[in-house]
Short mmCIF file of C-alpha atoms in Angstrom, two decimals:
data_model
loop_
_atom_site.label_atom_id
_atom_site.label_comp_id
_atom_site.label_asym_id
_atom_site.label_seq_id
_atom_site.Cartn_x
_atom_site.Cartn_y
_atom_site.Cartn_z
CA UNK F 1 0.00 0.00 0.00
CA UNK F 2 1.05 3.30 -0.62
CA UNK F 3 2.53 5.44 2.52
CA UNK F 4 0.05 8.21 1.88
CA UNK F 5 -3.35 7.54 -0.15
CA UNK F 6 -5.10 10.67 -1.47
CA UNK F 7 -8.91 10.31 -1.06
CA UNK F 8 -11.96 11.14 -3.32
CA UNK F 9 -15.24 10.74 -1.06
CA UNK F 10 -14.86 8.30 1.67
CA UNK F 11 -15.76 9.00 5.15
CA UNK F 12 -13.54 8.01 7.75
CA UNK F 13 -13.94 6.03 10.33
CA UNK F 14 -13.03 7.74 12.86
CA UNK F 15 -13.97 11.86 14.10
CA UNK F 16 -12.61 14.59 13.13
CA UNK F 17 -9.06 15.94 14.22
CA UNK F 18 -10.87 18.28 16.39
CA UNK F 19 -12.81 15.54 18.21
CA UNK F 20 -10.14 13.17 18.82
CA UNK F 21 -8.67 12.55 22.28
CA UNK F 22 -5.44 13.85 21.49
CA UNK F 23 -1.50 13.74 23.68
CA UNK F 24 -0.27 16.29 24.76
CA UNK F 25 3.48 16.63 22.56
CA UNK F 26 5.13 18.14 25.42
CA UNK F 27 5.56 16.22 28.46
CA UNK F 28 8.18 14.45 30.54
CA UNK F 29 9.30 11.76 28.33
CA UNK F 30 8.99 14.06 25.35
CA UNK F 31 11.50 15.84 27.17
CA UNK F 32 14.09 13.64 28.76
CA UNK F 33 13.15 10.27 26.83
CA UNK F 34 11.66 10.92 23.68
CA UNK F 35 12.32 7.07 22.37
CA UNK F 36 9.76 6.09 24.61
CA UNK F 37 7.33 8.60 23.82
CA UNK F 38 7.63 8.26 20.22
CA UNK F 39 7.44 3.95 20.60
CA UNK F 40 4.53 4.59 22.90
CA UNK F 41 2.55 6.62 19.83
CA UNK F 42 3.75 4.08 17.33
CA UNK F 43 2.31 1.19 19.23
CA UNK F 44 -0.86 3.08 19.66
CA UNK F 45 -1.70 4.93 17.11
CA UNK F 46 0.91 3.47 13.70
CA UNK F 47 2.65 6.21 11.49
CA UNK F 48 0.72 8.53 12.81
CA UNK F 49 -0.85 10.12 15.85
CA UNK F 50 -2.86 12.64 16.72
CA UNK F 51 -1.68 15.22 19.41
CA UNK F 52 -1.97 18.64 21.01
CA UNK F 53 0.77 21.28 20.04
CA UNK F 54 0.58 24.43 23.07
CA UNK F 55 -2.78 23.99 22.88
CA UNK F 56 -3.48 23.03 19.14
CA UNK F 57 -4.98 19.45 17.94
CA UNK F 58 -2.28 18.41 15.00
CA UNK F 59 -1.52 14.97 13.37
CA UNK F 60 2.54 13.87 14.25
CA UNK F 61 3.58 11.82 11.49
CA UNK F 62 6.49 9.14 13.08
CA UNK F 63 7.17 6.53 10.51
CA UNK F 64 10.08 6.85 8.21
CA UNK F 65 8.32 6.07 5.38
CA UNK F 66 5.77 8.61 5.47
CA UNK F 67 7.51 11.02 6.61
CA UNK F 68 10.19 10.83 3.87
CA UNK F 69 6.95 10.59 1.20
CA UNK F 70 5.46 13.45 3.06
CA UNK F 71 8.83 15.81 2.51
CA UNK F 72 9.15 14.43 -1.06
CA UNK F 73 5.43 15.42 -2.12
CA UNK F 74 5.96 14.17 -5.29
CA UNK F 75 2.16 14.61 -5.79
CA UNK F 76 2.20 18.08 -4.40
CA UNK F 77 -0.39 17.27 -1.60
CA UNK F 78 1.26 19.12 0.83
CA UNK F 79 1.28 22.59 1.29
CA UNK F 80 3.49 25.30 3.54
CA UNK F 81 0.92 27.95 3.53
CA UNK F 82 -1.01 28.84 6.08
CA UNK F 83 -3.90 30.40 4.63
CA UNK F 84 -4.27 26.20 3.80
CA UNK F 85 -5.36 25.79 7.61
CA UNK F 86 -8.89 25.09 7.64
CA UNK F 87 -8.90 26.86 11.15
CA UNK F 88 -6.63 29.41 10.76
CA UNK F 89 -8.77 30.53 7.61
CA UNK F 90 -12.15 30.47 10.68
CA UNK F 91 -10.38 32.21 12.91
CA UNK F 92 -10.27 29.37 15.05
CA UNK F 93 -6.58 29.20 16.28
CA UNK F 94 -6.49 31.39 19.21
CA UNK F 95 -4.15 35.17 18.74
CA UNK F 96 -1.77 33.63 21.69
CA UNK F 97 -0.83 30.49 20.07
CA UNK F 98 3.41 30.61 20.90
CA UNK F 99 3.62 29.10 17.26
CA UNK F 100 1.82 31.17 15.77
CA UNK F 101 4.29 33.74 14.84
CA UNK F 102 6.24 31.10 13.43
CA UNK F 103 3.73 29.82 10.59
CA UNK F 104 2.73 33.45 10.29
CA UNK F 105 6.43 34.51 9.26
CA UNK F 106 5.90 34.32 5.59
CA UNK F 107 9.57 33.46 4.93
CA UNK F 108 10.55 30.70 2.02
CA UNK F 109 9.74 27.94 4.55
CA UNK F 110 6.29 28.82 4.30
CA UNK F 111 5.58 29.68 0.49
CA UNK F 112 4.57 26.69 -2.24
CA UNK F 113 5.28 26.38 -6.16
CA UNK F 114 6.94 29.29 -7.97
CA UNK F 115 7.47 31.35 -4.94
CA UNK F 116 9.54 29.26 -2.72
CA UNK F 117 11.05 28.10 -6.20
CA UNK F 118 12.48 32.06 -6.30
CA UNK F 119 13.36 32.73 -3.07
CA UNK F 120 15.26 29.09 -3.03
CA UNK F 121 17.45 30.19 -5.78
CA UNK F 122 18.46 33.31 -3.98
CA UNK F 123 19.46 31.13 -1.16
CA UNK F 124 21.39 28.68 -3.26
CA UNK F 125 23.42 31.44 -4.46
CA UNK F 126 23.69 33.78 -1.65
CA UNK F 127 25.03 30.93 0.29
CA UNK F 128 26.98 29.53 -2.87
CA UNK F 129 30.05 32.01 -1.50
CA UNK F 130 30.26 30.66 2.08
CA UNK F 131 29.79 27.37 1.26
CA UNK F 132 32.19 26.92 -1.58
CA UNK F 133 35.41 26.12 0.25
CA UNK F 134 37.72 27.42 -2.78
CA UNK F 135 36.12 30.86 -2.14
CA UNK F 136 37.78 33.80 -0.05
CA UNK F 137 34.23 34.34 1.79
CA UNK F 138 34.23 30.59 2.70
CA UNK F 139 38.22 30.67 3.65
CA UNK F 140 37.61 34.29 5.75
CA UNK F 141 34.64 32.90 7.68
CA UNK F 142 36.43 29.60 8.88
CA UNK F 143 39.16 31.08 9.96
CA UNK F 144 36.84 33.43 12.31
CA UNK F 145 34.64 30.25 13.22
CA UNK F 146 38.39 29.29 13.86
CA UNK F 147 39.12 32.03 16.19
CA UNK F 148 35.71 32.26 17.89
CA UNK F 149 35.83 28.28 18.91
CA UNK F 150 39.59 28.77 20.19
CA UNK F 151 38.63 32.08 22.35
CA UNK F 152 36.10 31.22 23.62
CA UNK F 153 37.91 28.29 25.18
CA UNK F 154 40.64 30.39 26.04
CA UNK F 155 38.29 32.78 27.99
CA UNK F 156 36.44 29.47 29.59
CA UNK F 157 39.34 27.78 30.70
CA UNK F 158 40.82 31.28 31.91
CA UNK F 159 37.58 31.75 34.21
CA UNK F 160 37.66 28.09 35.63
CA UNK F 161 41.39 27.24 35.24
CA UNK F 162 43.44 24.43 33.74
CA UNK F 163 40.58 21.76 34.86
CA UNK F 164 37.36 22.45 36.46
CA UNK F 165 33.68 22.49 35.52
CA UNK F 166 32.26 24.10 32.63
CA UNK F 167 28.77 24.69 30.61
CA UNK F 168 29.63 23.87 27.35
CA UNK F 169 25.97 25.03 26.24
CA UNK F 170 26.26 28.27 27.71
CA UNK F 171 29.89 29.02 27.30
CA UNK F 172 30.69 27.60 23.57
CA UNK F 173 27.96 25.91 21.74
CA UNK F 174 25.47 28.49 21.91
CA UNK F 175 27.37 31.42 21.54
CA UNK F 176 30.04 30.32 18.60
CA UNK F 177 27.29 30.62 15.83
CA UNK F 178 25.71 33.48 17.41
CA UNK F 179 29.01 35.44 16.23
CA UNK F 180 29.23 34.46 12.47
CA UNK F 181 25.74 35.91 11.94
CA UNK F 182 27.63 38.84 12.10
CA UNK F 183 29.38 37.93 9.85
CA UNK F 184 26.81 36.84 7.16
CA UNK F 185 24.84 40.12 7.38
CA UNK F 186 28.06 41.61 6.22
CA UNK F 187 28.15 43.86 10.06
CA UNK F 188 31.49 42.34 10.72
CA UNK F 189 32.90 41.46 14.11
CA UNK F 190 32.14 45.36 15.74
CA UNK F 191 29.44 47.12 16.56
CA UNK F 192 26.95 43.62 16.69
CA UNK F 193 27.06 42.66 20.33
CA UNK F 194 23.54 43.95 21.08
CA UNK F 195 22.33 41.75 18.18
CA UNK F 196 23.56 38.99 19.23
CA UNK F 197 22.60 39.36 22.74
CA UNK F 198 18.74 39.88 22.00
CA UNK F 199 19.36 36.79 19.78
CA UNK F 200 20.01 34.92 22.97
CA UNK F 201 17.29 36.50 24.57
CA UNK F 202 14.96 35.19 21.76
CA UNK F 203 16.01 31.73 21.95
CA UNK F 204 15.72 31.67 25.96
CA UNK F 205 12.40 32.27 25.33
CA UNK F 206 12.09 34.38 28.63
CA UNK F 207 10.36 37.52 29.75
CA UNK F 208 12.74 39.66 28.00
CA UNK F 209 11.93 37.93 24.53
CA UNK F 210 9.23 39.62 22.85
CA UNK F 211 11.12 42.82 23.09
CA UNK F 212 14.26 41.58 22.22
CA UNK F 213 12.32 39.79 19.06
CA UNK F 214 11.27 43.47 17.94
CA UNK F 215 14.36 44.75 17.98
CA UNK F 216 16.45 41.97 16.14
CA UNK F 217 13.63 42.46 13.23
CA UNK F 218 14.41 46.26 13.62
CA UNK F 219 18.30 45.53 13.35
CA UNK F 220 17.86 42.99 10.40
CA UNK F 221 15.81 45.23 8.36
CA UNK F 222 17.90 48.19 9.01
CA UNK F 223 20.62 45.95 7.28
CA UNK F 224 18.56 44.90 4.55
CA UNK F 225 17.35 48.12 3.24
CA UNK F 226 21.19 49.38 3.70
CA UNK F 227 22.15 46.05 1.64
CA UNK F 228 19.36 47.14 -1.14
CA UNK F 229 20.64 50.89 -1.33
CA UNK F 230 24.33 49.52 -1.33
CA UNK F 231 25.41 46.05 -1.73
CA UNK F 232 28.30 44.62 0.20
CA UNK F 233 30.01 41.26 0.25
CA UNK F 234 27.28 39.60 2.44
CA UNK F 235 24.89 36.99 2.28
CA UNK F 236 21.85 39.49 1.56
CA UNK F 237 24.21 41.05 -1.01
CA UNK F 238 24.97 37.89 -2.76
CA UNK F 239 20.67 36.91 -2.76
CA UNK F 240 19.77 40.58 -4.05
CA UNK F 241 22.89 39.75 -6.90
CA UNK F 242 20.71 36.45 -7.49
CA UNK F 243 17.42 37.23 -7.58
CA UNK F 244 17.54 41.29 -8.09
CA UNK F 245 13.74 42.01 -7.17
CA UNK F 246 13.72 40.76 -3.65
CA UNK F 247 12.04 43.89 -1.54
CA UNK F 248 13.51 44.60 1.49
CA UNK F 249 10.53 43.02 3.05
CA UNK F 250 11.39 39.54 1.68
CA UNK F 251 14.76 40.07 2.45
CA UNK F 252 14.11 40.71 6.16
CA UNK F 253 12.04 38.01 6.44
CA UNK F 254 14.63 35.75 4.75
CA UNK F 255 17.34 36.99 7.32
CA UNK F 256 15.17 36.71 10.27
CA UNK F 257 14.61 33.08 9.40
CA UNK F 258 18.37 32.47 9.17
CA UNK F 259 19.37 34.34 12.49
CA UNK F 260 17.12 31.61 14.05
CA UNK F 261 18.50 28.83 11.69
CA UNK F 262 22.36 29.40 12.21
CA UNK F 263 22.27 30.82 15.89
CA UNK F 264 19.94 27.85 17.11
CA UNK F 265 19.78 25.15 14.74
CA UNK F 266 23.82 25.11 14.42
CA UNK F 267 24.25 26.00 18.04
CA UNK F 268 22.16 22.68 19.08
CA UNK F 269 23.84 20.56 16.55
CA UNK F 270 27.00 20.77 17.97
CA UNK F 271 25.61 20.91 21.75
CA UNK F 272 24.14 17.26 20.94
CA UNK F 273 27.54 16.22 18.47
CA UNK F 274 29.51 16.95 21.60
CA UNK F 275 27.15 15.01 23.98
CA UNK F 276 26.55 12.37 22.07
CA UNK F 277 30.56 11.74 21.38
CA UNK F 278 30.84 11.94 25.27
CA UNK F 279 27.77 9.40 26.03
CA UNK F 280 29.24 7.35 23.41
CA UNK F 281 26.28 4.71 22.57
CA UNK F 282 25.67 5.93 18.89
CA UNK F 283 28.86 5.57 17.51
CA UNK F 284 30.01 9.33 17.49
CA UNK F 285 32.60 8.72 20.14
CA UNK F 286 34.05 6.06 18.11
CA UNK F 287 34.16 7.82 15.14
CA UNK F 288 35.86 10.90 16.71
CA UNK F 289 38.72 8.81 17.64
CA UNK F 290 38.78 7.60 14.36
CA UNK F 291 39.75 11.09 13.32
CA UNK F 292 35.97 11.20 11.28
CA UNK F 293 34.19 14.53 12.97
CA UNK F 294 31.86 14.76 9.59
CA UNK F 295 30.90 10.70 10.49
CA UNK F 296 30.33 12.00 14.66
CA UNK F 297 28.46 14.57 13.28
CA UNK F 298 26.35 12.53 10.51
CA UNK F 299 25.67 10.07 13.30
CA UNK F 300 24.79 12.63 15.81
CA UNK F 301 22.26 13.67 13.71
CA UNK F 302 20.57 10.74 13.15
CA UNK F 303 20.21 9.96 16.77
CA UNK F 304 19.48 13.33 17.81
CA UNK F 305 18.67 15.95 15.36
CA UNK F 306 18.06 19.33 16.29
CA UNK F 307 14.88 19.91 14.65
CA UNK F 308 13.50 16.96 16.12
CA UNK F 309 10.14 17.74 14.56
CA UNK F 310 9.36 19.97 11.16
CA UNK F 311 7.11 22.92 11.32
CA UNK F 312 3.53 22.38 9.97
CA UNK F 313 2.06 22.05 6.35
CA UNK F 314 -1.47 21.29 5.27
CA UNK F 315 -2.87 18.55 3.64
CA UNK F 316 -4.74 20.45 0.26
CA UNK F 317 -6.94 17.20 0.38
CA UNK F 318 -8.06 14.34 2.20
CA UNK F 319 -5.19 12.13 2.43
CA UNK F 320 -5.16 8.55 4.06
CA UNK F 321 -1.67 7.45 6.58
CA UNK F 322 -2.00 4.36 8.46
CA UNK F 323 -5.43 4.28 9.95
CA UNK F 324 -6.32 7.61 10.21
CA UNK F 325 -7.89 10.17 7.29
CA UNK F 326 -6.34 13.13 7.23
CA UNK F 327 -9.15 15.83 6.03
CA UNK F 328 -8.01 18.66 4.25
CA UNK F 329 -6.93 22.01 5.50
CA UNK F 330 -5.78 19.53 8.86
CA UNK F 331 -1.94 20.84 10.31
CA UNK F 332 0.80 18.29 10.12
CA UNK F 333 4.07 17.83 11.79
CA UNK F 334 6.77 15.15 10.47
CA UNK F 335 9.07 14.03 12.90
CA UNK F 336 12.63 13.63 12.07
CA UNK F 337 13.64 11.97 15.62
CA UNK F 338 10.72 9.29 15.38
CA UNK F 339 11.18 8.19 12.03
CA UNK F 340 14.77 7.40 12.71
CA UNK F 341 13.77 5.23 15.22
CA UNK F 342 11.03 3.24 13.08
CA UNK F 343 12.13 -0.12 12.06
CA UNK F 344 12.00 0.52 8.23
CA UNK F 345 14.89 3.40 9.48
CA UNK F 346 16.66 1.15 11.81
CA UNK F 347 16.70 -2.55 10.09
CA UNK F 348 18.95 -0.59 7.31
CA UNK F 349 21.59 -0.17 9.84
CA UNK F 350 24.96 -2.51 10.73
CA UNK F 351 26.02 -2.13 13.90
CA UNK F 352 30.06 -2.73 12.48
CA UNK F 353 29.75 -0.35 9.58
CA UNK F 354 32.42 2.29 9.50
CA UNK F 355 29.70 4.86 7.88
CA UNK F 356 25.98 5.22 9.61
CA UNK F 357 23.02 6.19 7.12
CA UNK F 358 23.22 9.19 4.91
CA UNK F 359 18.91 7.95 4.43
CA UNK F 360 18.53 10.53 8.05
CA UNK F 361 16.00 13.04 7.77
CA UNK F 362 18.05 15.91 10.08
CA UNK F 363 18.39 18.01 7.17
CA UNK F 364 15.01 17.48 5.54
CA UNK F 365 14.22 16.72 2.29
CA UNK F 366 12.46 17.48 -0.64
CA UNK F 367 11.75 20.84 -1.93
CA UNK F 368 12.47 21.63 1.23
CA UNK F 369 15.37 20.32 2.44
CA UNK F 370 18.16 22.45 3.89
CA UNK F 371 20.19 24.37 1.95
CA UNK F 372 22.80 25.59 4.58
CA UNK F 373 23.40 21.92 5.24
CA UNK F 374 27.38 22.53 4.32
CA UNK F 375 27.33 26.00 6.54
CA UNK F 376 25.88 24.08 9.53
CA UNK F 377 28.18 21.35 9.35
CA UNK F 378 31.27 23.04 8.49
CA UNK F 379 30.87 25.52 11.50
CA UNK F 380 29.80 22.81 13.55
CA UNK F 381 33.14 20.19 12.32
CA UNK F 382 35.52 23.34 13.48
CA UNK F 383 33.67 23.94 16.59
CA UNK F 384 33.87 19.82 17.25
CA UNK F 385 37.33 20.07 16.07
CA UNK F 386 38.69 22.76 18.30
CA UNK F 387 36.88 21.55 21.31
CA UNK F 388 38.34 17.85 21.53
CA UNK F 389 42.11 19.42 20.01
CA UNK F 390 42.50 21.99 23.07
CA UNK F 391 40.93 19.87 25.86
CA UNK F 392 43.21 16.91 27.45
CA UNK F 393 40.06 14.79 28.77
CA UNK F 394 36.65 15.78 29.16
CA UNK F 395 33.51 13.98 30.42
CA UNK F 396 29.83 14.99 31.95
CA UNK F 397 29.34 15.96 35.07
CA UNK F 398 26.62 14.74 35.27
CA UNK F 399 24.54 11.17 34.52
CA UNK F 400 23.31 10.93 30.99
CA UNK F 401 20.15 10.64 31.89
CA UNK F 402 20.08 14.21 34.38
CA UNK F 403 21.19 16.32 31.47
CA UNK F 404 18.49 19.08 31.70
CA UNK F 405 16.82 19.44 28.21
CA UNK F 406 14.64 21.93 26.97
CA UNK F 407 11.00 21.50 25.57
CA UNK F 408 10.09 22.81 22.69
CA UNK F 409 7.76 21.39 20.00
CA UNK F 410 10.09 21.37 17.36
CA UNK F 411 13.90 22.11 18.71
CA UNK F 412 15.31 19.59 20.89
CA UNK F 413 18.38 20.92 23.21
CA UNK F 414 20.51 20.81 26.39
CA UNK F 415 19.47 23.89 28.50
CA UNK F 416 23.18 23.36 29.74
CA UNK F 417 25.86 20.83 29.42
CA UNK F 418 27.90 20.61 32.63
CA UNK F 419 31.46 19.05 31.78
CA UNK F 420 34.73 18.37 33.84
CA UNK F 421 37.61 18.95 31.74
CA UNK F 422 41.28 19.47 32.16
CA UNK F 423 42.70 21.58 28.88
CA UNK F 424 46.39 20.71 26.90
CA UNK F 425 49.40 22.77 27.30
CA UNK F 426 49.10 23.30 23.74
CA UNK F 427 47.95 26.56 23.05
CA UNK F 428 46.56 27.56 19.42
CA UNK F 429 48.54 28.39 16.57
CA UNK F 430 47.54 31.08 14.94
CA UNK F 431 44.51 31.68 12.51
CA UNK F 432 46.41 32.48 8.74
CA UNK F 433 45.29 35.71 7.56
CA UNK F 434 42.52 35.70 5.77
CA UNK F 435 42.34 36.16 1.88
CA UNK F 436 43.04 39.07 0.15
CA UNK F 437 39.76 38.93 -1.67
CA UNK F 438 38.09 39.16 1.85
CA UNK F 439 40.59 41.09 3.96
CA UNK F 440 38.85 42.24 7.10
CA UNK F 441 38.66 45.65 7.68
CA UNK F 442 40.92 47.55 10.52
CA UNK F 443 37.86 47.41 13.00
CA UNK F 444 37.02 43.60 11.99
CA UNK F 445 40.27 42.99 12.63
CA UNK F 446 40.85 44.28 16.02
CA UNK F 447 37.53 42.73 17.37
CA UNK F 448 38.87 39.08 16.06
CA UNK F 449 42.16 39.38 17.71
CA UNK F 450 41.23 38.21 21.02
CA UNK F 451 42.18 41.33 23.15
CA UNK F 452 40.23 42.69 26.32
CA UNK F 453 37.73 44.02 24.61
CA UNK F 454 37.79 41.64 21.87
CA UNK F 455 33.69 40.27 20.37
CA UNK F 456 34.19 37.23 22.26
CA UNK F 457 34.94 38.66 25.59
CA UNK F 458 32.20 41.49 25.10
CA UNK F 459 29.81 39.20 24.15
CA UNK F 460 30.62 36.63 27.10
CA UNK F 461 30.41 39.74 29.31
CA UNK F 462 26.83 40.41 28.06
CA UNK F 463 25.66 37.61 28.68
CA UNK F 464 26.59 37.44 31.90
CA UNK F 465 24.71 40.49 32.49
CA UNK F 466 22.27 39.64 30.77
CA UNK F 467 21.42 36.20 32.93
#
């Protein structure tokens, strides 16, 4: 039988969505044990279950199968836009839903056809210069990835000494890609720690957020429209070169998303590569020893991606998965993390291959599947890289099974991750200047160099004050 069966007339046989006992996504073992949440929905319910998102009845699709068909959408069943939500278009879905913003965005992740086709293309090329290796924007950003990783260690092992305790959320994962957006907007390494902070403050998702959310949007489009009027050598820059009638608008929007994508999604992928290499039950420790960071990383991924679940899309007609009808205009979530644990994912695997699955959904797929897939992983192989290189030993401090992780319906990520560690004599060589083609200016300069007042250590500093 096919994964997903469109439908012409029949009625299902069971209610509504709306009138379905649904479970609640977030909850304790979502949180701390989401294998046995996810095998406790597949046992009930099959490839797909019906559950409550803050608040909001949506179907969860968990097998690998499905889900993969679903992201595919070779029959174009599927759509990303909103105004597709049967009760979004009745005013049904209440004005506080936390999500709401989210499918509400606009951005390419939420357009269909022609339009996501268009603002794709600028992506592809926009990121074509950072992702290229043999280009000077690509060489110049390593090296500060470089730089960022091997401060920021520095500064940590500074503060705590030769050995001691350390967060390695808080203090490195978190905040290494929060300081190459900088760099990607084209604002350099000066003049952005205010940015980056309300970034932070977005992602903690405390009281401060909304207003910090405000005025990132206010400091993105300020950059846009300056990127319009002038263009630079910057990631808007190289999208307006692409695909010359983006507005502003779009380009905000388009930059907003990827604040979010490389600050959070990158930041949680190496949190989880690192504690997954230390845990060491996936095969990412053995791999790292092995000298293979991409392989830790690939396998990290599968076991634990950071988008654990996909933001909704809408059926555009009744649609059959497993037992259940999905009517049309009903929201759907696929879930990366549960379809990697579905036996058609799993039987694939040997437990003595050298290489896991490249099949893992962590990067999507489809038309839309990630196209910073090479940024993410390259800063996230330096960051890996420069963390196991300057650190002598370095295990939790905690069980496994304590780590404190954070809910969220579709992010999955250590609030903190407590380490003991004990650093090398070795200290850094150098970071090579960067190209010619992509020499930093005097001020870009000075803020890399890893002075007192250097981006790292103001940043660090602002966060502190800031907690």
């Amino acid at each position: 039988m096919e994964p997903q069966t469109p439908q012409a007339e029949p009625a299902p046989a069971h209610p509504p969505l709306e009138a379905l006992a649904v479970q609640p996504l977030l909850n304790r073992d979502y949180e701390s044990r989401p294998a046995v949440f996810y095998e406790r929905l597949r046992a009930e319910y099959g490839p797909v279950a019906p559950v409550d998102v803050l608040g909001v009845p949506a179907w969860l699709v968990i097998g690998y199968t499905q889900t993969l068909d679903i992201l595919r959408d070779t029959r174009g069943v599927w759509s990303r836009r909103v105004e597709n939500w049967r009760h979004y278009r009745d005013g049904a879905v209440p004005a506080d839903w936390p999500m709401l913003p989210v499918v509400e965005s606009d951005n390419s992740a939420f357009r269909d056809g022609a339009d996501s086709t268009r603002l794709r293309s600028a992506w592809s090329e926009g990121l074509r210069a950072f992702q290229d290796r043999t280009r000077p924007e690509a060489k110049a950003l390593e090296q500060s990835v470089r730089r960022y990783a091997d401060e920021l260690i520095t500064v940590l092992s500074e503060n705590g000494g030769p050995s001691g305790w350390a967060d390695l959320s808080a203090q490195y994962a978190r905040p290494l890609p929060l300081m190459v957006i900088g760099r990607l907007l084209g604002t350099g390494g000066d003049g952005d720690d205010e940015l980056i902070i309300d970034l932070w403050r977005v992602m903690d998702a405390g009281p401060e957020a909304p207003e910090a959310s405000a005025r990132l949007i206010a400091r993105v489009a300020d950059v846009c429209a300056a990127r319009v009027a002038s263009p630079g050598a910057d990631l808007p820059s190289f999208m307006l070169a692409a695909v010359p009638d983006l507005t502003a608008e779009e380009l905000t929007r388009e930059m907003a998303m990827m604040t979010g994508l490389v600050g959070d999604v990158t930041g949680t992928l190496i949190c989880n590569t690192i504690t997954e290499v230390l845990i060491g039950g996936t095969g990412a420790s053995d791999s790292m020893s092995a000298g293979m960071i991409q392989e830790a990383i690939n396998r990290a991924s599968a076991a634990n991606p950071p988008m654990a679940n996909l933001s909704f899309r809408w059926a555009r007609t009744d649609v059959r998965i497993g037992q259940f009808q999905i009517a049309a205009g009903d929201p759907v979530m696929v879930s990366p993390a549960a379809a990697h644990l579905d036996p058609a994912f799993t039987a694939s695997a040997t437990p003595d291959s050298i290489y896991s699955s490249r099949a893992h959904l962590a990067w999507s797929a489809g038309p839309h599947a990630c196209l910073g897939r090479d940024l993410a992983t390259t800063i996230t192989t330096i960051a890996v890289e420069r963390l196991f290189d300057r650190f002598a030993t370095l295990r939790l401090a905690l069980p496994a099974d304590q780590l404190p992780w954070r809910s969220s319906p579709l992010m999955r990520g250590l609030r903190s991750l407590p380490v003991i560690y004990e650093v090398t004599g070795d200290r850094p060589e150098p970071a090579p200047a960067a190209p010619e083609d992509a020499e930093e200016t005097p001020e870009e300069k000075a803020a890399d160099e890893g002075g007192a007042n250097s981006l790292v250590r103001r940043v660090l500093r602002l966060m502190r004050l800031s907690s």
